[in-house]
């Protein structure tokens, strides 16, 4: 999971994952959407692939990339207690604000 966090620390990699949430994309589409150079996108895709966050499918000369959400499940599980903490804090804030209206 530590390597997943390191990979997700880069904003361009997170952008790539955001685009891939919409479905499989060829590398050139990612280049166009992210306004990055092709070598830069390829570098980030390699890191994402090595971390298991994306898979590649070859079709003739094209490479299609898709999101692999499984490694993100570990991150989600780790975040769950923090999410509960935030929910409790926000609930307390809501009660406080509701009390101020009265």
Tab-separated table of N, CA and C in Angstrom:
chain	number	residue	atom	x	y	z
A	1	UNK	N	0.816	-1.186	0.000
A	1	UNK	CA	0.000	0.000	0.000
A	1	UNK	C	0.865	1.257	0.000
A	2	UNK	N	2.024	1.200	0.627
A	2	UNK	CA	2.911	2.359	0.671
A	2	UNK	C	3.286	2.814	-0.736
A	3	UNK	N	3.569	1.851	-1.617
A	3	UNK	CA	3.914	2.232	-2.988
A	3	UNK	C	2.714	2.846	-3.706
A	4	UNK	N	1.514	2.398	-3.370
A	4	UNK	CA	0.320	2.984	-3.977
A	4	UNK	C	0.204	4.450	-3.587
A	5	UNK	N	0.451	4.759	-2.315
A	5	UNK	CA	0.418	6.152	-1.876
A	5	UNK	C	1.481	6.977	-2.596
A	6	UNK	N	2.664	6.422	-2.755
A	6	UNK	CA	3.732	7.146	-3.449
A	6	UNK	C	3.340	7.429	-4.894
A	7	UNK	N	2.727	6.472	-5.534
A	7	UNK	CA	2.295	6.649	-6.922
A	7	UNK	C	1.193	7.702	-6.999
A	8	UNK	N	0.251	7.652	-6.062
A	8	UNK	CA	-0.869	8.589	-6.064
A	8	UNK	C	-0.470	9.999	-5.640
A	9	UNK	N	0.721	10.159	-5.107
A	9	UNK	CA	1.169	11.485	-4.676
A	9	UNK	C	1.341	12.443	-5.850
A	10	UNK	N	1.576	11.917	-7.035
A	10	UNK	CA	1.793	12.764	-8.206
A	10	UNK	C	0.451	13.201	-8.802
A	11	UNK	N	0.227	14.505	-8.946
A	11	UNK	CA	-1.060	14.977	-9.465
A	11	UNK	C	-1.355	14.543	-10.899
A	12	UNK	N	-0.333	14.396	-11.727
A	12	UNK	CA	-0.580	13.949	-13.103
A	12	UNK	C	-1.065	12.504	-13.132
A	13	UNK	N	-0.533	11.693	-12.242
A	13	UNK	CA	-0.987	10.293	-12.183
A	13	UNK	C	-2.425	10.224	-11.711
A	14	UNK	N	-2.786	11.072	-10.755
A	14	UNK	CA	-4.178	11.112	-10.305
A	14	UNK	C	-5.085	11.575	-11.440
A	15	UNK	N	-4.623	12.530	-12.249
A	15	UNK	CA	-5.411	12.980	-13.398
A	15	UNK	C	-5.623	11.843	-14.390
A	16	UNK	N	-4.582	11.070	-14.631
A	16	UNK	CA	-4.700	9.930	-15.544
A	16	UNK	C	-5.746	8.953	-15.014
A	17	UNK	N	-5.699	8.647	-13.725
A	17	UNK	CA	-6.685	7.741	-13.136
A	17	UNK	C	-8.090	8.324	-13.244
A	18	UNK	N	-8.216	9.634	-13.054
A	18	UNK	CA	-9.527	10.274	-13.186
A	18	UNK	C	-10.082	10.103	-14.595
A	19	UNK	N	-9.244	10.282	-15.588
A	19	UNK	CA	-9.684	10.106	-16.980
A	19	UNK	C	-10.074	8.649	-17.222
A	20	UNK	N	-9.284	7.723	-16.705
A	20	UNK	CA	-9.541	6.302	-16.939
A	20	UNK	C	-10.767	5.783	-16.190
A	21	UNK	N	-11.244	6.530	-15.208
A	21	UNK	CA	-12.500	6.140	-14.549
A	21	UNK	C	-13.640	6.101	-15.551
A	22	UNK	N	-13.540	6.919	-16.587
A	22	UNK	CA	-14.570	6.960	-17.621
A	22	UNK	C	-14.486	5.821	-18.614
A	23	UNK	N	-13.463	5.009	-18.519
A	23	UNK	CA	-13.319	3.866	-19.426
A	23	UNK	C	-11.949	3.827	-20.068
A	24	UNK	N	-11.741	2.771	-20.793
A	24	UNK	CA	-10.470	2.504	-21.462
A	24	UNK	C	-10.145	3.616	-22.464
A	25	UNK	N	-8.874	4.017	-22.505
A	25	UNK	CA	-8.439	5.102	-23.395
A	25	UNK	C	-7.103	4.765	-24.043
A	26	UNK	N	-6.924	5.180	-25.296
A	26	UNK	CA	-5.604	5.037	-25.919
A	26	UNK	C	-4.677	6.131	-25.370
A	27	UNK	N	-3.404	5.879	-25.452
A	27	UNK	CA	-2.433	6.805	-24.886
A	27	UNK	C	-2.548	8.190	-25.508
A	28	UNK	N	-2.814	8.275	-26.807
A	28	UNK	CA	-2.925	9.590	-27.451
A	28	UNK	C	-4.094	10.402	-26.906
A	29	UNK	N	-5.152	9.732	-26.520
A	29	UNK	CA	-6.286	10.419	-25.919
A	29	UNK	C	-5.874	11.014	-24.567
A	30	UNK	N	-5.101	10.259	-23.813
A	30	UNK	CA	-4.605	10.766	-22.530
A	30	UNK	C	-3.698	11.971	-22.740
A	31	UNK	N	-2.855	11.908	-23.749
A	31	UNK	CA	-1.957	13.026	-24.067
A	31	UNK	C	-2.789	14.275	-24.359
A	32	UNK	N	-3.816	14.137	-25.187
A	32	UNK	CA	-4.664	15.274	-25.554
A	32	UNK	C	-5.425	15.833	-24.356
A	33	UNK	N	-5.968	14.955	-23.550
A	33	UNK	CA	-6.776	15.403	-22.411
A	33	UNK	C	-5.941	16.066	-21.319
A	34	UNK	N	-4.714	15.613	-21.145
A	34	UNK	CA	-3.884	16.118	-20.049
A	34	UNK	C	-2.944	17.226	-20.481
A	35	UNK	N	-2.874	17.487	-21.749
A	35	UNK	CA	-1.953	18.485	-22.315
A	35	UNK	C	-0.528	18.285	-21.800
A	36	UNK	N	-0.116	17.044	-21.780
A	36	UNK	CA	1.257	16.678	-21.449
A	36	UNK	C	1.885	16.065	-22.694
A	37	UNK	N	3.194	15.993	-22.708
A	37	UNK	CA	3.856	15.361	-23.847
A	37	UNK	C	3.652	13.852	-23.789
A	38	UNK	N	3.754	13.221	-24.942
A	38	UNK	CA	3.582	11.766	-24.998
A	38	UNK	C	4.614	11.042	-24.134
A	39	UNK	N	5.904	11.438	-24.152
A	39	UNK	CA	6.862	10.746	-23.282
A	39	UNK	C	6.527	10.901	-21.789
A	40	UNK	N	5.999	12.053	-21.409
A	40	UNK	CA	5.637	12.266	-20.004
A	40	UNK	C	4.470	11.380	-19.609
A	41	UNK	N	3.452	11.318	-20.455
A	41	UNK	CA	2.303	10.457	-20.168
A	41	UNK	C	2.749	9.000	-20.115
A	42	UNK	N	3.597	8.592	-21.032
A	42	UNK	CA	4.089	7.211	-21.044
A	42	UNK	C	4.865	6.883	-19.773
A	43	UNK	N	5.643	7.828	-19.298
A	43	UNK	CA	6.401	7.629	-18.049
A	43	UNK	C	5.439	7.403	-16.878
A	44	UNK	N	4.403	8.244	-16.793
A	44	UNK	CA	3.433	8.098	-15.713
A	44	UNK	C	2.641	6.801	-15.842
A	45	UNK	N	2.297	6.428	-17.065
A	45	UNK	CA	1.571	5.174	-17.269
A	45	UNK	C	2.413	3.969	-16.855
A	46	UNK	N	3.705	4.039	-17.097
A	46	UNK	CA	4.590	2.943	-16.680
A	46	UNK	C	4.576	2.792	-15.166
A	47	UNK	N	4.653	3.899	-14.450
A	47	UNK	CA	4.629	3.858	-12.988
A	47	UNK	C	3.284	3.311	-12.503
A	48	UNK	N	2.197	3.781	-13.105
A	48	UNK	CA	0.870	3.294	-12.729
A	48	UNK	C	0.710	1.810	-13.025
A	49	UNK	N	1.255	1.383	-14.150
A	49	UNK	CA	1.197	-0.041	-14.531
A	49	UNK	C	1.984	-0.895	-13.545
A	50	UNK	N	3.182	-0.448	-13.181
A	50	UNK	CA	4.018	-1.204	-12.240
A	50	UNK	C	3.370	-1.289	-10.855
A	51	UNK	N	2.577	-0.286	-10.496
A	51	UNK	CA	1.875	-0.291	-9.212
A	51	UNK	C	0.573	-1.091	-9.272
A	52	UNK	N	0.225	-1.561	-10.471
A	52	UNK	CA	-0.995	-2.343	-10.635
A	52	UNK	C	-2.256	-1.514	-10.712
A	53	UNK	N	-2.116	-0.201	-10.901
A	53	UNK	CA	-3.282	0.682	-10.956
A	53	UNK	C	-3.889	0.789	-12.347
A	54	UNK	N	-3.137	0.453	-13.377
A	54	UNK	CA	-3.673	0.415	-14.737
A	54	UNK	C	-3.185	-0.847	-15.436
A	55	UNK	N	-3.958	-1.250	-16.430
A	55	UNK	CA	-3.580	-2.361	-17.307
A	55	UNK	C	-3.535	-1.833	-18.726
A	56	UNK	N	-2.737	-2.486	-19.546
A	56	UNK	CA	-2.626	-2.079	-20.941
A	56	UNK	C	-3.059	-3.236	-21.833
A	57	UNK	N	-3.739	-2.876	-22.908
A	57	UNK	CA	-4.147	-3.852	-23.915
A	57	UNK	C	-3.635	-3.343	-25.246
A	58	UNK	N	-2.968	-4.218	-25.968
A	58	UNK	CA	-2.440	-3.826	-27.281
A	58	UNK	C	-3.425	-4.234	-28.362
A	59	UNK	N	-3.637	-3.302	-29.279
A	59	UNK	CA	-4.489	-3.556	-30.435
A	59	UNK	C	-3.741	-2.993	-31.642
A	60	UNK	N	-3.097	-3.873	-32.386
A	60	UNK	CA	-2.222	-3.475	-33.496
A	60	UNK	C	-1.144	-2.548	-32.943
A	61	UNK	N	-1.069	-1.326	-33.445
A	61	UNK	CA	-0.046	-0.377	-32.991
A	61	UNK	C	-0.497	0.461	-31.796
A	62	UNK	N	-1.758	0.349	-31.411
A	62	UNK	CA	-2.293	1.177	-30.324
A	62	UNK	C	-2.237	0.451	-28.994
A	63	UNK	N	-2.050	1.226	-27.959
A	63	UNK	CA	-2.103	0.703	-26.599
A	63	UNK	C	-3.257	1.376	-25.882
A	64	UNK	N	-4.113	0.558	-25.319
A	64	UNK	CA	-5.284	1.027	-24.595
A	64	UNK	C	-5.061	0.784	-23.106
A	65	UNK	N	-5.358	1.805	-22.308
A	65	UNK	CA	-5.152	1.710	-20.868
A	65	UNK	C	-6.495	1.743	-20.156
A	66	UNK	N	-6.583	0.954	-19.081
A	66	UNK	CA	-7.796	0.944	-18.270
A	66	UNK	C	-7.416	0.907	-16.782
A	67	UNK	N	-8.296	1.418	-15.988
A	67	UNK	CA	-8.117	1.488	-14.551
A	67	UNK	C	-8.257	0.111	-13.922
A	68	UNK	N	-7.409	-0.178	-12.957
A	68	UNK	CA	-7.510	-1.393	-12.139
A	68	UNK	C	-7.780	-0.934	-10.707
A	69	UNK	N	-9.012	-1.000	-10.255
A	69	UNK	CA	-9.343	-0.431	-8.952
A	69	UNK	C	-8.906	-1.263	-7.739
A	70	UNK	N	-8.473	-2.496	-7.920
A	70	UNK	CA	-8.154	-3.362	-6.785
A	70	UNK	C	-7.136	-2.745	-5.811
A	71	UNK	N	-6.010	-2.179	-6.283
A	71	UNK	CA	-5.064	-1.599	-5.325
A	71	UNK	C	-5.651	-0.414	-4.541
A	72	UNK	N	-6.651	0.226	-5.118
A	72	UNK	CA	-7.286	1.353	-4.431
A	72	UNK	C	-8.162	0.886	-3.275
A	73	UNK	N	-8.565	-0.379	-3.275
A	73	UNK	CA	-9.371	-0.913	-2.179
A	73	UNK	C	-8.590	-0.873	-0.869
A	74	UNK	N	-7.301	-1.146	-0.923
A	74	UNK	CA	-6.471	-1.087	0.287
A	74	UNK	C	-6.387	0.345	0.814
A	75	UNK	N	-6.274	1.291	-0.088
A	75	UNK	CA	-6.245	2.703	0.310
A	75	UNK	C	-7.588	3.085	0.931
A	76	UNK	N	-8.678	2.661	0.312
A	76	UNK	CA	-10.008	2.951	0.833
A	76	UNK	C	-10.190	2.353	2.226
A	77	UNK	N	-9.737	1.127	2.420
A	77	UNK	CA	-9.845	0.480	3.733
A	77	UNK	C	-9.036	1.243	4.783
A	78	UNK	N	-7.875	1.710	4.395
A	78	UNK	CA	-7.043	2.466	5.338
A	78	UNK	C	-7.711	3.801	5.688
A	79	UNK	N	-8.371	4.413	4.727
A	79	UNK	CA	-9.023	5.709	4.944
A	79	UNK	C	-10.331	5.605	5.727
A	80	UNK	N	-10.929	4.431	5.801
A	80	UNK	CA	-12.247	4.273	6.419
A	80	UNK	C	-12.334	4.854	7.827
A	81	UNK	N	-11.402	4.585	8.731
A	81	UNK	CA	-11.525	5.171	10.076
A	81	UNK	C	-11.440	6.695	10.066
A	82	UNK	N	-10.658	7.243	9.160
A	82	UNK	CA	-10.545	8.699	9.052
A	82	UNK	C	-11.834	9.302	8.500
A	83	UNK	N	-12.448	8.577	7.577
A	83	UNK	CA	-13.723	9.019	7.017
A	83	UNK	C	-14.772	9.089	8.123
A	84	UNK	N	-14.785	8.069	9.006
A	84	UNK	CA	-15.721	8.069	10.134
A	84	UNK	C	-15.455	9.245	11.065
A	85	UNK	N	-14.191	9.530	11.302
A	85	UNK	CA	-13.822	10.666	12.144
A	85	UNK	C	-14.382	11.964	11.569
A	86	UNK	N	-14.209	12.152	10.250
A	86	UNK	CA	-14.724	13.345	9.599
A	86	UNK	C	-16.244	13.396	9.687
A	87	UNK	N	-16.895	12.269	9.465
A	87	UNK	CA	-18.359	12.241	9.520
A	87	UNK	C	-18.855	12.646	10.893
A	88	UNK	N	-18.207	12.128	11.950
A	88	UNK	CA	-18.599	12.486	13.307
A	88	UNK	C	-18.362	13.974	13.557
A	89	UNK	N	-17.246	14.487	13.089
A	89	UNK	CA	-16.946	15.908	13.271
A	89	UNK	C	-17.949	16.779	12.522
A	90	UNK	N	-18.280	16.382	11.304
A	90	UNK	CA	-19.251	17.157	10.528
A	90	UNK	C	-20.648	17.071	11.133
A	91	UNK	N	-21.007	15.909	11.680
A	91	UNK	CA	-22.298	15.782	12.353
A	91	UNK	C	-22.360	16.710	13.564
A	92	UNK	N	-21.264	16.766	14.324
A	92	UNK	CA	-21.207	17.642	15.497
A	92	UNK	C	-21.313	19.108	15.070
A	93	UNK	N	-20.647	19.459	13.986
A	93	UNK	CA	-20.728	20.823	13.480
A	93	UNK	C	-22.163	21.150	13.048
A	94	UNK	N	-22.811	20.210	12.380
A	94	UNK	CA	-24.186	20.425	11.941
A	94	UNK	C	-25.106	20.653	13.140
A	95	UNK	N	-24.940	19.842	14.192
A	95	UNK	CA	-25.757	20.023	15.397
A	95	UNK	C	-25.509	21.394	16.010
A	96	UNK	N	-24.253	21.794	16.037
A	96	UNK	CA	-23.905	23.108	16.620
A	96	UNK	C	-24.536	24.237	15.807
A	97	UNK	N	-24.419	24.146	14.484
A	97	UNK	CA	-24.998	25.184	13.622
A	97	UNK	C	-26.524	25.206	13.710
A	98	UNK	N	-27.131	24.031	13.796
A	98	UNK	CA	-28.587	23.974	13.955
A	98	UNK	C	-29.008	24.634	15.255
A	99	UNK	N	-28.236	24.437	16.304
A	99	UNK	CA	-28.534	25.029	17.604
A	99	UNK	C	-28.397	26.538	17.572
A	100	UNK	N	-27.543	27.082	16.727
A	100	UNK	CA	-27.348	28.527	16.629
A	100	UNK	C	-28.541	29.196	15.951
A	101	UNK	N	-29.259	28.468	15.103
A	101	UNK	CA	-30.412	29.038	14.401
A	101	UNK	C	-31.565	29.311	15.354
A	102	UNK	N	-31.599	28.564	16.419
A	102	UNK	CA	-32.732	28.675	17.348
A	102	UNK	C	-32.565	29.842	18.213
